[in-house]
Coordinates of C-alpha atoms in Angstrom, one line a residue:
X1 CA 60.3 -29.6 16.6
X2 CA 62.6 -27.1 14.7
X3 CA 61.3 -25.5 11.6
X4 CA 63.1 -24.5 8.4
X5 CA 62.6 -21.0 6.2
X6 CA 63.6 -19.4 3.6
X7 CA 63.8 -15.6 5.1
X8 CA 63.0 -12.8 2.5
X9 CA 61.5 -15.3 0.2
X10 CA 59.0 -17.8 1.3
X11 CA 58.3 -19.8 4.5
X12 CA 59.0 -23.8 3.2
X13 CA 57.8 -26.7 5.1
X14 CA 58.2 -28.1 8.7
X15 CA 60.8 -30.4 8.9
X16 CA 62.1 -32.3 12.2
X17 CA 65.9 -32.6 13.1
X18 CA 68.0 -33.5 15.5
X19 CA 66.4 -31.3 18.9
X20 CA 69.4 -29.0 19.4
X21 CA 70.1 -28.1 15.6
X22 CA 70.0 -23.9 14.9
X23 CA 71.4 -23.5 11.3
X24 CA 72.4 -20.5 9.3
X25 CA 73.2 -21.2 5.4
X26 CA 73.9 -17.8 3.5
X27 CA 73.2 -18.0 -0.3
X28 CA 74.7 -14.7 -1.4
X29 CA 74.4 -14.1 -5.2
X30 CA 76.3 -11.7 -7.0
X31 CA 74.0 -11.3 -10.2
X32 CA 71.1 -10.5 -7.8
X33 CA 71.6 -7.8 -5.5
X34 CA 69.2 -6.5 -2.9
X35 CA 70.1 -3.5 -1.1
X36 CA 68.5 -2.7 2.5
X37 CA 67.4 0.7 2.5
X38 CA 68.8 2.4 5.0
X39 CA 65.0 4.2 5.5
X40 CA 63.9 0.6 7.0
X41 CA 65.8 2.8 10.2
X42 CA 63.3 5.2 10.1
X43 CA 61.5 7.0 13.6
X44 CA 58.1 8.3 14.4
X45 CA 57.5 11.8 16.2
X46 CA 54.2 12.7 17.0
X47 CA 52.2 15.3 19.2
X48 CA 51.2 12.5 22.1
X49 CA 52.6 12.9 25.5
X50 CA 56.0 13.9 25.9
X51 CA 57.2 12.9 23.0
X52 CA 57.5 16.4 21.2
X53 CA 57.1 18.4 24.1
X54 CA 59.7 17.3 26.9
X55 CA 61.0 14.6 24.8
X56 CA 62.7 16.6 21.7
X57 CA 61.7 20.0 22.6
X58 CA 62.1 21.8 25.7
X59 CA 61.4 25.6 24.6
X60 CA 63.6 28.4 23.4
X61 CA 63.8 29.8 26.7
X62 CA 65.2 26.9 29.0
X63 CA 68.2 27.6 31.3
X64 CA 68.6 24.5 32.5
X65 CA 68.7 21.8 29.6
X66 CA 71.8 22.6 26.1
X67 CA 69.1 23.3 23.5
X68 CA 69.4 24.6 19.8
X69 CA 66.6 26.5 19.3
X70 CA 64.6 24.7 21.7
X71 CA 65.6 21.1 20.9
X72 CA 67.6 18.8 23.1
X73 CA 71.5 18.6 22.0
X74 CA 71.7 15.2 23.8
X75 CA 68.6 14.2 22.1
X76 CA 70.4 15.3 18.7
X77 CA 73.5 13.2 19.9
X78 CA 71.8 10.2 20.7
X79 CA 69.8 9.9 17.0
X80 CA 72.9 11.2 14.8
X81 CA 74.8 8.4 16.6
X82 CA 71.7 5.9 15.6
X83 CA 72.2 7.0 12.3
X84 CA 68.5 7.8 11.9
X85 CA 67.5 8.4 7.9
X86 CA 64.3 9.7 8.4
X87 CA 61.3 10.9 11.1
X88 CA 57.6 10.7 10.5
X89 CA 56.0 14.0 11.8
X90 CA 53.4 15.2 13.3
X91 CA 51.4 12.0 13.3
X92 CA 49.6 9.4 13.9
X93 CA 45.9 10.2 14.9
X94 CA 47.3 13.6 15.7
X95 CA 47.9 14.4 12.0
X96 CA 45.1 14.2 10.8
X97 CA 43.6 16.9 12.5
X98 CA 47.2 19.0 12.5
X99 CA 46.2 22.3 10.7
X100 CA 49.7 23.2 9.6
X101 CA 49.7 27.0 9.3
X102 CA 48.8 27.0 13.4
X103 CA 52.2 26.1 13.6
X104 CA 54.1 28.7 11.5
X105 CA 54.5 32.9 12.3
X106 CA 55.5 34.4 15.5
X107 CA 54.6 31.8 18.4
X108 CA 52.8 34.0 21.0
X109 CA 50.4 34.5 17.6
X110 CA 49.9 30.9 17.1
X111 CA 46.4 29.4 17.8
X112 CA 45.4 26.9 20.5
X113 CA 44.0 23.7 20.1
X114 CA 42.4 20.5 22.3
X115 CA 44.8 17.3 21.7
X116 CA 41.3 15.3 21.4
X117 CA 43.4 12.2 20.5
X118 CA 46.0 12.0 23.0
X119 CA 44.9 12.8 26.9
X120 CA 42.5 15.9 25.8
X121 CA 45.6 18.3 26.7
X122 CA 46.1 21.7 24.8
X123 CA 48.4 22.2 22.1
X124 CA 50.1 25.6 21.6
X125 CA 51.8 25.0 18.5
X126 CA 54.9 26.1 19.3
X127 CA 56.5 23.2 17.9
X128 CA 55.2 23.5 13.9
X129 CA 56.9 23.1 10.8
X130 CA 60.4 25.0 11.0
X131 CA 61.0 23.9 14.6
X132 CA 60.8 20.0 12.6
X133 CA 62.6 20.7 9.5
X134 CA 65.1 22.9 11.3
X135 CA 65.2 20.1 13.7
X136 CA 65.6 17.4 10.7
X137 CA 68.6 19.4 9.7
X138 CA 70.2 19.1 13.1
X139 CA 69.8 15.6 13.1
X140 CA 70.9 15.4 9.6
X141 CA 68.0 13.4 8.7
X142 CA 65.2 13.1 6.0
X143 CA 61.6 14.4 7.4
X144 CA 58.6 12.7 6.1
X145 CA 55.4 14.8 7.1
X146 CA 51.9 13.5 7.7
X147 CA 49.3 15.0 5.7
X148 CA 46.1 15.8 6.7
X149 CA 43.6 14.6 5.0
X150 CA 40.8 13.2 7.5
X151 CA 40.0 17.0 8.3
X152 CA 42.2 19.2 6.4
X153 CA 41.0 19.9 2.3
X154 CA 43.1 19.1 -0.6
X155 CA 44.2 23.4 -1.2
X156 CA 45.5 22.9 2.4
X157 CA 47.9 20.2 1.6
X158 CA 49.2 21.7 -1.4
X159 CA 50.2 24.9 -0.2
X160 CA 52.4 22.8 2.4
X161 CA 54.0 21.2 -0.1
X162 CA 54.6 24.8 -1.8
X163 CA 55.7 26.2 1.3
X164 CA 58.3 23.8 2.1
X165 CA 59.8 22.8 -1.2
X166 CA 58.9 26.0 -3.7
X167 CA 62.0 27.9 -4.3
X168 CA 60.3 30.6 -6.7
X169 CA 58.1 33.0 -6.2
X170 CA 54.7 32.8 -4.9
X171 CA 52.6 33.3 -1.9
X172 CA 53.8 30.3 0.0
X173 CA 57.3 30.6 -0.5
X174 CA 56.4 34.1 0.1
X175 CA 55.1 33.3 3.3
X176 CA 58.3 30.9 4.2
X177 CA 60.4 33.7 3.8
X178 CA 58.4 36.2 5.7
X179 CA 58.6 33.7 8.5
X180 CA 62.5 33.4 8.2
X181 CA 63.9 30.7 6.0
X182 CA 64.8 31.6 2.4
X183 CA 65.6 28.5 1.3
X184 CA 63.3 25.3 1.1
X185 CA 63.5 22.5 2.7
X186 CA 62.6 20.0 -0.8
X187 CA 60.8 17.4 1.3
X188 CA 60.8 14.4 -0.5
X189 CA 58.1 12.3 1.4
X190 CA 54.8 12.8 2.4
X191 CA 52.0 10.6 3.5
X192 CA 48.8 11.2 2.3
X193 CA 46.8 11.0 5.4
X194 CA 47.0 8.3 8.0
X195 CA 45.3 5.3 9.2
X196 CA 42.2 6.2 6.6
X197 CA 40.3 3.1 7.9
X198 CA 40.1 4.7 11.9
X199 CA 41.3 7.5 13.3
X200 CA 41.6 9.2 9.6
X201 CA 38.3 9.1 8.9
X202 CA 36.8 5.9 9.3
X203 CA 36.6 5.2 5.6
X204 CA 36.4 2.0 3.7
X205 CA 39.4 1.3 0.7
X206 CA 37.3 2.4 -2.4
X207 CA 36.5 5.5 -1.2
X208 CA 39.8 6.4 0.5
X209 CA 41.7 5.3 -3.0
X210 CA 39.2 8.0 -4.4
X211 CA 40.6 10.8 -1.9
X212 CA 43.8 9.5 -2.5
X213 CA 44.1 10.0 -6.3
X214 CA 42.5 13.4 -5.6
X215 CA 44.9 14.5 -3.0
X216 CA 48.1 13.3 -4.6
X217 CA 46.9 15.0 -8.0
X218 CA 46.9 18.4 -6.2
X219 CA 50.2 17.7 -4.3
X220 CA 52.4 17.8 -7.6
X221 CA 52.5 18.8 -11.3
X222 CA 51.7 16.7 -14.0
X223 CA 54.8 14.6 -14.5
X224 CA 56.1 15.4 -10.7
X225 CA 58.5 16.6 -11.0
X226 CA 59.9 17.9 -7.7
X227 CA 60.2 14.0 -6.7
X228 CA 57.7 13.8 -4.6
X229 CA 57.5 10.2 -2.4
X230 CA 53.8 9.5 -1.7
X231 CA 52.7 7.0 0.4
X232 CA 48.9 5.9 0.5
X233 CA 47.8 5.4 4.2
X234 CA 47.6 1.1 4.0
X235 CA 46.0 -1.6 6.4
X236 CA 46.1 -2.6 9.5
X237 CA 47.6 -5.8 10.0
X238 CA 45.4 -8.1 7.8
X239 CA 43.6 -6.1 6.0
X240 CA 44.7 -7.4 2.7
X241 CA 41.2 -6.3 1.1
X242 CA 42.8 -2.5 1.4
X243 CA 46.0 -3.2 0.3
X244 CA 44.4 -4.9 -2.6
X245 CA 41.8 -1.9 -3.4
X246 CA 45.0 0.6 -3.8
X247 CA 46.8 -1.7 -5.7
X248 CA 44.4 -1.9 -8.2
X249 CA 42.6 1.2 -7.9
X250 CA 45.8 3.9 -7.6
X251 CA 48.4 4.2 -10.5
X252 CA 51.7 3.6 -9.7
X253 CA 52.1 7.3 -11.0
X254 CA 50.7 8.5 -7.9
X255 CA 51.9 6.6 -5.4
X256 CA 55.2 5.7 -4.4
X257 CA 54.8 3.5 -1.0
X258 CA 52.0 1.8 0.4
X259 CA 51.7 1.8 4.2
X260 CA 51.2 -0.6 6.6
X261 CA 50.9 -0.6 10.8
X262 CA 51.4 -3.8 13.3
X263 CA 51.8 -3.6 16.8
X264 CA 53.1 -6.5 18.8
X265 CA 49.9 -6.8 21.3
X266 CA 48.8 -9.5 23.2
X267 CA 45.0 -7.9 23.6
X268 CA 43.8 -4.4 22.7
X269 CA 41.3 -4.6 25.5
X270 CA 43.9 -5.8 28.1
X271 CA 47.6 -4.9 26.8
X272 CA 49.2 -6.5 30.1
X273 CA 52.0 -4.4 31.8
X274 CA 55.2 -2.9 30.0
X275 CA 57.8 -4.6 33.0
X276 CA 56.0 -6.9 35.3
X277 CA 54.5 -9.6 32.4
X278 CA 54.0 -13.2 32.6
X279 CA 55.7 -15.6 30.5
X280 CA 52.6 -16.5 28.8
X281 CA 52.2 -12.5 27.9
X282 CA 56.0 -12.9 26.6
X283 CA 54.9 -15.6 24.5
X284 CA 52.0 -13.7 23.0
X285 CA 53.9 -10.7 22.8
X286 CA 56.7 -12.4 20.2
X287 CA 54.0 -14.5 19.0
X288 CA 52.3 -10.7 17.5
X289 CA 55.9 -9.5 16.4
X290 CA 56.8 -12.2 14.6
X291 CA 53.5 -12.1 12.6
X292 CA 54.8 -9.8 11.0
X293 CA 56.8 -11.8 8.6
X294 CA 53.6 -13.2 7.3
X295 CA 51.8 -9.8 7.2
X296 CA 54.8 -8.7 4.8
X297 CA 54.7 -11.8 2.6
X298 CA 51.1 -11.7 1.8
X299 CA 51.0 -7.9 1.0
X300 CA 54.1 -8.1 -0.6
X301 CA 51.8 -11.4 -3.1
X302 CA 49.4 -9.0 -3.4
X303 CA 51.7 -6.1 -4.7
X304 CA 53.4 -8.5 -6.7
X305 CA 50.1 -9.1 -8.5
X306 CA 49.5 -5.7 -9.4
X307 CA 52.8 -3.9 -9.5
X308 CA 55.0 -7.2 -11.0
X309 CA 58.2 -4.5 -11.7
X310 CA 58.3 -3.6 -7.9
X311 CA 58.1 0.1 -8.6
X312 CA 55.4 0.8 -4.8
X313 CA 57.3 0.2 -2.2
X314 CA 56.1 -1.2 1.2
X315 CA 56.2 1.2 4.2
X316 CA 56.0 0.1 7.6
X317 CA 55.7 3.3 9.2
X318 CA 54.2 2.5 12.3
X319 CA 55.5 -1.0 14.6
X320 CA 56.6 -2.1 17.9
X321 CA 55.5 -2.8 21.4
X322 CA 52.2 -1.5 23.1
X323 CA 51.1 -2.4 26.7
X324 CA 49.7 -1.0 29.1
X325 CA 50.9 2.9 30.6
X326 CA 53.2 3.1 33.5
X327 CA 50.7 3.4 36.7
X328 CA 50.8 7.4 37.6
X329 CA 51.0 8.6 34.4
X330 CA 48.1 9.8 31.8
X331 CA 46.7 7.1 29.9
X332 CA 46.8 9.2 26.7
X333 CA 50.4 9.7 26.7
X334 CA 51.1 6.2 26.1
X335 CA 54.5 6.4 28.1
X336 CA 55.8 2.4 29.1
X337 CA 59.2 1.3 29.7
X338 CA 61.6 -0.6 27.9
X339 CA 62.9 -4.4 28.7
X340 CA 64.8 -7.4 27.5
X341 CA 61.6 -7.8 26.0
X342 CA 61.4 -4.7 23.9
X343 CA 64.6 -5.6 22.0
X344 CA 63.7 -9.0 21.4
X345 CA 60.8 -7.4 19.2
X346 CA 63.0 -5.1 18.0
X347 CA 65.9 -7.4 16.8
X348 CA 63.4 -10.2 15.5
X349 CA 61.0 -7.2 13.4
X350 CA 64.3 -5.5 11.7
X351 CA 65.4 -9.1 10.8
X352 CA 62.5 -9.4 8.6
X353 CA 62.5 -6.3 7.6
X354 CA 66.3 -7.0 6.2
X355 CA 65.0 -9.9 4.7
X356 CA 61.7 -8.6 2.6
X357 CA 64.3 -6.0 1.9
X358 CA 62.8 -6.6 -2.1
X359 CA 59.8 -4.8 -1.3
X360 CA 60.2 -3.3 2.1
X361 CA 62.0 0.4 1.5
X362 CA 60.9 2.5 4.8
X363 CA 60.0 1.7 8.3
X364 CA 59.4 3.7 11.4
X365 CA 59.7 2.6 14.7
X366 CA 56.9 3.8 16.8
X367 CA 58.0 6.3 18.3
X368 CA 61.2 7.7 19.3
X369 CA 61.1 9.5 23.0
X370 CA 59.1 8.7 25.9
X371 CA 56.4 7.1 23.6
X372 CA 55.3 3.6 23.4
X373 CA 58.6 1.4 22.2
X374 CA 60.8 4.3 22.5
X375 CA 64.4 4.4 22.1
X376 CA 64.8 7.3 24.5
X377 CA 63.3 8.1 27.9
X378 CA 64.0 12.1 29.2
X379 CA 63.1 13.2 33.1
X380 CA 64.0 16.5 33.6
X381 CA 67.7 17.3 32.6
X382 CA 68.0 13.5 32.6
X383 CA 67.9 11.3 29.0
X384 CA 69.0 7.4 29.1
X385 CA 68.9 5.0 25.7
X386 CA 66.5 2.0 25.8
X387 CA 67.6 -1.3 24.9
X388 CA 65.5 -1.1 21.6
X389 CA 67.9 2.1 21.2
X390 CA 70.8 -0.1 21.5
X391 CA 69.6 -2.9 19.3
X392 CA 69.3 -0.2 16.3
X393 CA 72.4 1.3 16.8
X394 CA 74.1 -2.5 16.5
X395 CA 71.7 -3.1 13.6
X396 CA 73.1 0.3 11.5
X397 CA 75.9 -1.7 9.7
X398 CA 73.0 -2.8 7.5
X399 CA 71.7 0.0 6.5
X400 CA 72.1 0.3 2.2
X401 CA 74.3 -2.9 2.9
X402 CA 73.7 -5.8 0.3
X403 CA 71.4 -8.2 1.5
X404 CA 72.7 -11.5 1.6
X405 CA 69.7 -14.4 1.4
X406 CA 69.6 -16.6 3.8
X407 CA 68.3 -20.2 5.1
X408 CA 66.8 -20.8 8.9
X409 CA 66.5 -23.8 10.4
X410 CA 65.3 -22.8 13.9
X411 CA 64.5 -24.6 17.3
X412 CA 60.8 -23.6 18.1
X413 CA 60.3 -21.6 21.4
X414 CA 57.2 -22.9 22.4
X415 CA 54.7 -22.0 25.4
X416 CA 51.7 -24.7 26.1
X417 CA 50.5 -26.0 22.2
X418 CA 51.8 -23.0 20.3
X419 CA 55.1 -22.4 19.0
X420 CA 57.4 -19.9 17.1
X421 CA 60.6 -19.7 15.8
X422 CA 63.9 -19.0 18.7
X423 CA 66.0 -18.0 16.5
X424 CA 66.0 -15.2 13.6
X425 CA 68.5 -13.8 11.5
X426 CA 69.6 -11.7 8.8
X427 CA 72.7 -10.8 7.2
X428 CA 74.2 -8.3 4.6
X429 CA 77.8 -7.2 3.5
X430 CA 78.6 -3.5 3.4
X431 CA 80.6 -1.6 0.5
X432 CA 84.4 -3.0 2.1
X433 CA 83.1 -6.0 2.5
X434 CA 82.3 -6.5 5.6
X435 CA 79.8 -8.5 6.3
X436 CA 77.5 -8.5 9.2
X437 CA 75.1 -11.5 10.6
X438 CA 72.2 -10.4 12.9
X439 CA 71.6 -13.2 15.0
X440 CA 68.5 -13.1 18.0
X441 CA 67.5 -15.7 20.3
X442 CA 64.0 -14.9 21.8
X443 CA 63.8 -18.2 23.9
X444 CA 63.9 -16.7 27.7
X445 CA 65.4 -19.8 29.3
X446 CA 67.4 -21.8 26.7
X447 CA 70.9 -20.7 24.9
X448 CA 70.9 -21.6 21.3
X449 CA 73.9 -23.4 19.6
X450 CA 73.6 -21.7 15.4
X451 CA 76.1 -23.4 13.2
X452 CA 76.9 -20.6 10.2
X453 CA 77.6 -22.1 6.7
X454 CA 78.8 -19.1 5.0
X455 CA 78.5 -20.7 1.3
X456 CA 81.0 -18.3 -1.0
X457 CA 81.1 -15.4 1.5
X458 CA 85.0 -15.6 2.5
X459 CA 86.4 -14.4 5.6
X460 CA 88.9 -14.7 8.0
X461 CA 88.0 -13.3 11.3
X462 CA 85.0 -12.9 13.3
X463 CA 84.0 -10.7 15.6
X464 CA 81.0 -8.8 17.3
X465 CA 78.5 -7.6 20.0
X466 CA 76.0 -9.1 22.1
X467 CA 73.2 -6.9 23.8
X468 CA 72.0 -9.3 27.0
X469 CA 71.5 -9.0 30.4
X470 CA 70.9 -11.1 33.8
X471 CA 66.6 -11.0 33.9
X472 CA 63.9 -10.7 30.8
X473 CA 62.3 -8.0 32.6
X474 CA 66.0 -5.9 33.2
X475 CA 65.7 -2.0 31.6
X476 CA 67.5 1.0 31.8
X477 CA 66.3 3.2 34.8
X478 CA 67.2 7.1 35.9
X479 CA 68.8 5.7 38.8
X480 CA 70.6 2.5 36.6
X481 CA 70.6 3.9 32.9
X482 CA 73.2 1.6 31.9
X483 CA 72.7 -1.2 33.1
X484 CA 72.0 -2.2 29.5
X485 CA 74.1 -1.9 26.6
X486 CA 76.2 -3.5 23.8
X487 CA 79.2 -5.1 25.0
X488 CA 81.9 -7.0 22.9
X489 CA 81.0 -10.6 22.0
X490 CA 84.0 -13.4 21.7
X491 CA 81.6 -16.5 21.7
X492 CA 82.1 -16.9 18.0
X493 CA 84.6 -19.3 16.3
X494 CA 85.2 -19.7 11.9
X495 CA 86.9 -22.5 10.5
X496 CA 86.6 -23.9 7.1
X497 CA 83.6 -21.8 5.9
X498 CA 81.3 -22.2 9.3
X499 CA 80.7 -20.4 12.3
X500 CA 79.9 -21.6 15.3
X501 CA 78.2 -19.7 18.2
X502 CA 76.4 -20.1 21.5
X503 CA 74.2 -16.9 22.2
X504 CA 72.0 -16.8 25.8
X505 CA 68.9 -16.6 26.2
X506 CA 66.8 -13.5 25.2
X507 CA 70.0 -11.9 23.4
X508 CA 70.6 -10.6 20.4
X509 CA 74.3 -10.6 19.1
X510 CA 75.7 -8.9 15.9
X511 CA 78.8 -10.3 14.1
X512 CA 81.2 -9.0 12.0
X513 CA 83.3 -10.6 9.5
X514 CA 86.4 -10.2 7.7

């Protein structure tokens, strides 16, 4: 069976072709533009493992790894070659018990606390607020900081916000200056706790909208004016009772972004192993990632109902993969490697993301080093780039590029009875005109022939990059770290209008077009 949609818009009916068929039909219109925000690129850092500690910071004091002021310089590298446009900090879980002013003042003053969330370790807090916004600046890249509000009070919050973005006079941009930095940071975006229905508190959507409003009052003057970007802690998955409680419960005044976190997971009880999985566990797996596009369609129906103008945005701030730890490591440092398989989920979620590009404004991978879907593992002096690394480097050319709607008709890639789409895809064309077509085949046996109609986008070359390799199960090692990576993609022909392509299994190529 091959299935037809409408990506970014609405999913239209089965209907049965010829086996064999992949189309593409773009149906770019000039009077209505939709730009992908380049924030859908967004990263997540928080205190779990060695994702902060050993991943982006390895101390002031190291001899043996390039550091500025304790952070990585290949690190830095890596993510201001990705392009990153922002990092969620400290949290997660972790945030909501992160008492910021632990983390500020002379280090060997700094208090001590018990990581209860993430393998029981202790945190020194020697990574705090100007060792991330510093950091920010070396990467040049927006923050966006995780407020605590499951165990922190509202006062605590809004001195925060005064001690990173207050440039007169007062005691916390007295205290920011005391501590070393003159000028502030002007932090646009803040989330107003996190994950307020579990680890934030445990709190139902009435009475977390109720903390919300409070919060966010205190956060900003009346007519906030310093910009702030506030983003409500949203649902999990289906929860579309939250989503709807905020909507109707928090002005748009207040809030700016309403969150929401999917993981592709097969079982939360029994997440199946990061390398060695079973086809029917790859299955699953896309089967979860791929639920995302109906996740975003039926919160983005129920914003619509409330907030008809589009002025809340979505915020995806916490996705990808999440299986089982490696074996030797701590189970609450959540460290897994990174296959064929990761950018499969990567590639297919950042399609859809382009295309609910109308309501989705910010993303965040989760997270960025040595953490879950990472896009960077470090050992030692040693750092290699993931293939999901490699996927959103490919993927940058759309970032605040003009979306350019498209039609999918799609082969399924079935397993048993179920089935899913093999093929997604999203395009966009960048201010020279260039435009780009994201193309991924998640079927891990078949190559898929996609015929391109490109409607009244003209061009006359094509070009582009395919990320593949020889086994599903292939990643980047310590002792092979590239034996991934982009290489150049000739597979592509244009006459007339059309492109046609042949792209292997489990691939995902990018094209270019002039």
């Amino acid at each position: 069976m091959i299935k037809q949609f409408l990506l970014g818009s609405i999913l239209l009916s089965s209907s049965v072709f010829c086996m064999g068929q992949n189309t593409v039909q773009l149906e770019f219109d000039s009077e209505q533009t939709i730009i992908i925000n380049k924030h859908i690129y967004g990263h997540f850092a928080e205190h779990l493992g060695r994702c902060i500690y050993d991943g982006f910071y390895v101390g002031e004091s190291n001899t043996t790894i390039p550091h500025t002021k304790g952070v990585r310089n290949d690190v830095v590298d890596a993510l201001k070659k990705l392009q990153i446009p922002n990092l969620r900090w400290p949290g997660g879980c972790f945030a909501d018990t992160y008492h910021w002013k632990d983390g500020i003042g002379k280090k060997e003053s700094r208090p001590t606390i018990v990581n209860n969330w993430w393998g029981g370790v202790t945190e020194d807090n020697s990574f705090g607020t100007h060792d991330f916004l510093d950091m920010c600046e070396l990467l040049a890249t927006e923050p966006y900081l995780a407020g605590n509000v499951g165990s922190g009070e509202v006062q605590e919050l809004a001195d925060w916000v005064q001690y990173v973005n207050f440039s007169g006079k007062g005691p916390m941009s007295d205290l920011r200056k005391l501590n070393g930095r003159e000028d502030p940071w002007n932090v646009k975006y803040w989330g107003v706790g996190n994950e307020a229905w579990g680890c934030g508190g445990n709190m139902t959507p009435e009475y977390y909208s109720d903390i919300y409003r409070k919060y966010s009052t205190f956060m900003a003057d009346w007519d906030n004016s310093g910009g702030l970007y506030r983003i409500a802690s949203g649902a999990s998955g289906d929860d579309y009772h939250w989503t709807e409680t905020l909507m109707k419960k928090i002005p748009s005044s207040l809030m700016k972004g309403v969150a929401l976190h999917h993981y592709a997971v097969i079982d939360w009880s029994k997440k199946g192993p990061s390398i060695d999985f079973t086809e029917e566990q790859y299955f699953k797996t896309m089967k979860s990632a791929w639920f995302m596009n109906e996740l975003i369609e039926k919160h983005s129906a129920i914003m619509d109902k409330y907030d008809p103008k589009g002025k809340i945005d979505l915020v995806v701030d916490e996705w990808g993969g999440w299986y089982e730890v490696e074996v030797g490591t701590n189970p609450g440092f959540l460290y897994q490697q990174n296959t064929m398989r990761d950018a499969m989920i990567a590639g297919m979620t950042l399609n859809i993301f382009n295309n609910h590009a109308r309501r989705v404004k910010m993303a965040n991978l989760a997270q960025t080093i040595n953490v879950l879907q990472a896009v960077i593992l470090t050992e030692g002096e040693k750092m290699l780039l993931t293939p999901t690394y490699h996927v959103m480097e490919m993927y940058k050319v759309h970032q605040d590029a003009t979306l350019i709607p498209l039609k999918l008709i799609s082969e399924d890639f079935t397993f048993m009875d179920e089935r899913i789409p093999a093929v997604s895809a999203s395009a966009s064309q960048n201010v020279d005109g260039t435009t780009h077509i994201s193309l991924v085949n998640i079927d891990p046996k078949s190559p898929k022939k996609i015929s391109v109609d490109m409607g009244e986008i003209k061009a006359k070359t094509v070009g582009g990059r395919i990320l593949s390799a020889k086994k599903l199960r292939d990643y980047n090692s310590f002792q092979e770290p590239e034996k991934i990576s982009p290489r150049r993609f000739t597979a592509a022909t244009l006459t007339n209008g059309k492109i046609e392509v042949e792209i292997p299994p489990f691939s995902v190529v990018v094209l270019h077009l002039n």
